[in-house]
PDB file of C-alpha atoms in Angstrom:
ATOM      1  CA  MET A   1       7.824   8.930  -0.496  1.00  0.00           C
ATOM      2  CA  THR A   2       7.119  12.657  -0.367  1.00  0.00           C
ATOM      3  CA  LEU A   3       4.795  14.654   1.884  1.00  0.00           C
ATOM      4  CA  LYS A   4       2.420  15.025  -1.068  1.00  0.00           C
ATOM      5  CA  ASP A   5       1.781  11.234  -0.985  1.00  0.00           C
ATOM      6  CA  VAL A   6       0.950  11.000   2.735  1.00  0.00           C
ATOM      7  CA  LYS A   7      -2.687  10.319   3.667  1.00  0.00           C
ATOM      8  CA  THR A   8      -4.734  12.385   6.118  1.00  0.00           C
ATOM      9  CA  GLY A   9      -4.184  11.368   9.740  1.00  0.00           C
ATOM     10  CA  GLN A  10      -0.660   9.996   9.284  1.00  0.00           C
ATOM     11  CA  THR A  11       2.434  11.203  11.117  1.00  0.00           C
ATOM     12  CA  VAL A  12       5.733  11.095   9.232  1.00  0.00           C
ATOM     13  CA  THR A  13       9.339  12.154   9.804  1.00  0.00           C
ATOM     14  CA  VAL A  14      11.279  14.362   7.379  1.00  0.00           C
ATOM     15  CA  ARG A  15      14.188  12.506   5.738  1.00  0.00           C
ATOM     16  CA  LYS A  16      15.435  15.040   3.215  1.00  0.00           C
ATOM     17  CA  LEU A  17      14.561  18.379   1.634  1.00  0.00           C
ATOM     18  CA  SER A  18      15.037  18.649  -2.090  1.00  0.00           C
ATOM     19  CA  GLY A  19      14.931  21.956  -3.904  1.00  0.00           C
ATOM     20  CA  VAL A  20      17.585  24.637  -3.976  1.00  0.00           C
ATOM     21  CA  GLY A  21      18.167  28.202  -2.929  1.00  0.00           C
ATOM     22  CA  ALA A  22      15.261  30.341  -1.794  1.00  0.00           C
ATOM     23  CA  ILE A  23      12.690  27.547  -2.025  1.00  0.00           C
ATOM     24  CA  LYS A  24      14.623  25.260   0.315  1.00  0.00           C
ATOM     25  CA  ARG A  25      15.336  28.174   2.683  1.00  0.00           C
ATOM     26  CA  ARG A  26      11.616  29.078   2.806  1.00  0.00           C
ATOM     27  CA  ILE A  27      10.660  25.501   3.721  1.00  0.00           C
ATOM     28  CA  MET A  28      13.329  25.415   6.431  1.00  0.00           C
ATOM     29  CA  ASP A  29      12.172  28.793   7.782  1.00  0.00           C
ATOM     30  CA  MET A  30       8.701  27.260   8.289  1.00  0.00           C
ATOM     31  CA  GLY A  31      10.281  24.796  10.726  1.00  0.00           C
ATOM     32  CA  ILE A  32      10.479  21.809   8.382  1.00  0.00           C
ATOM     33  CA  THR A  33      13.951  20.362   8.791  1.00  0.00           C
ATOM     34  CA  LYS A  34      15.467  16.875   8.752  1.00  0.00           C
ATOM     35  CA  GLY A  35      14.103  14.746  11.613  1.00  0.00           C
ATOM     36  CA  THR A  36      11.008  16.885  12.224  1.00  0.00           C
ATOM     37  CA  GLU A  37       7.711  15.059  12.722  1.00  0.00           C
ATOM     38  CA  ILE A  38       4.793  16.204  10.561  1.00  0.00           C
ATOM     39  CA  TYR A  39       1.144  15.266  11.119  1.00  0.00           C
ATOM     40  CA  VAL A  40      -1.117  15.608   8.063  1.00  0.00           C
ATOM     41  CA  ARG A  41      -4.377  17.173   9.297  1.00  0.00           C
ATOM     42  CA  LYS A  42      -6.344  17.853   6.124  1.00  0.00           C
ATOM     43  CA  VAL A  43      -6.055  17.799   2.365  1.00  0.00           C
ATOM     44  CA  ALA A  44      -8.226  20.151   0.316  1.00  0.00           C
ATOM     45  CA  PRO A  45     -10.796  18.507  -1.989  1.00  0.00           C
ATOM     46  CA  LEU A  46      -8.697  19.145  -5.081  1.00  0.00           C
ATOM     47  CA  GLY A  47      -5.481  18.215  -3.242  1.00  0.00           C
ATOM     48  CA  ASP A  48      -4.040  21.698  -2.884  1.00  0.00           C
ATOM     49  CA  PRO A  49      -3.185  22.941  -0.220  1.00  0.00           C
ATOM     50  CA  ILE A  50      -2.251  20.366   2.421  1.00  0.00           C
ATOM     51  CA  GLU A  51      -2.718  21.357   6.070  1.00  0.00           C
ATOM     52  CA  VAL A  52      -0.133  19.914   8.465  1.00  0.00           C
ATOM     53  CA  THR A  53       0.903  20.273  12.099  1.00  0.00           C
ATOM     54  CA  VAL A  54       4.622  20.818  12.560  1.00  0.00           C
ATOM     55  CA  ARG A  55       6.396  21.838  15.790  1.00  0.00           C
ATOM     56  CA  GLY A  56       3.054  22.565  17.485  1.00  0.00           C
ATOM     57  CA  TYR A  57       1.487  24.868  14.889  1.00  0.00           C
ATOM     58  CA  GLU A  58      -0.709  24.458  11.830  1.00  0.00           C
ATOM     59  CA  LEU A  59       0.749  25.128   8.418  1.00  0.00           C
ATOM     60  CA  SER A  60      -0.684  24.995   4.900  1.00  0.00           C
ATOM     61  CA  LEU A  61       1.621  23.874   2.107  1.00  0.00           C
ATOM     62  CA  ARG A  62       1.191  23.916  -1.637  1.00  0.00           C
ATOM     63  CA  LYS A  63       1.372  20.538  -3.321  1.00  0.00           C
ATOM     64  CA  ALA A  64       4.495  21.665  -5.201  1.00  0.00           C
ATOM     65  CA  ASP A  65       6.245  22.453  -1.900  1.00  0.00           C
ATOM     66  CA  ALA A  66       5.084  19.208  -0.280  1.00  0.00           C
ATOM     67  CA  ASP A  67       6.581  17.305  -3.221  1.00  0.00           C
ATOM     68  CA  MET A  68      10.048  18.620  -2.249  1.00  0.00           C
ATOM     69  CA  ILE A  69       9.862  17.104   1.247  1.00  0.00           C
ATOM     70  CA  GLU A  70      10.940  13.457   1.434  1.00  0.00           C
ATOM     71  CA  VAL A  71       9.467  11.610   4.426  1.00  0.00           C
ATOM     72  CA  GLU A  72       9.499   8.158   5.997  1.00  0.00           C
TER      73      GLU A  72
END
């Protein structure tokens, strides 16, 4: 399951980051690394972006980026 598939109000843990190079580095620089807990706060009406809480701060992610984050 990826972060894109998670419903509002759920808390998940990052299992793996797919993607390569600069994209993966950008996601990691936002604080999303293996083992990090992510709480999905809101999803925009059309599904893009997704607002999450990670490491104590709010973050908005594009659906394409959320699809690269495998969670459990």
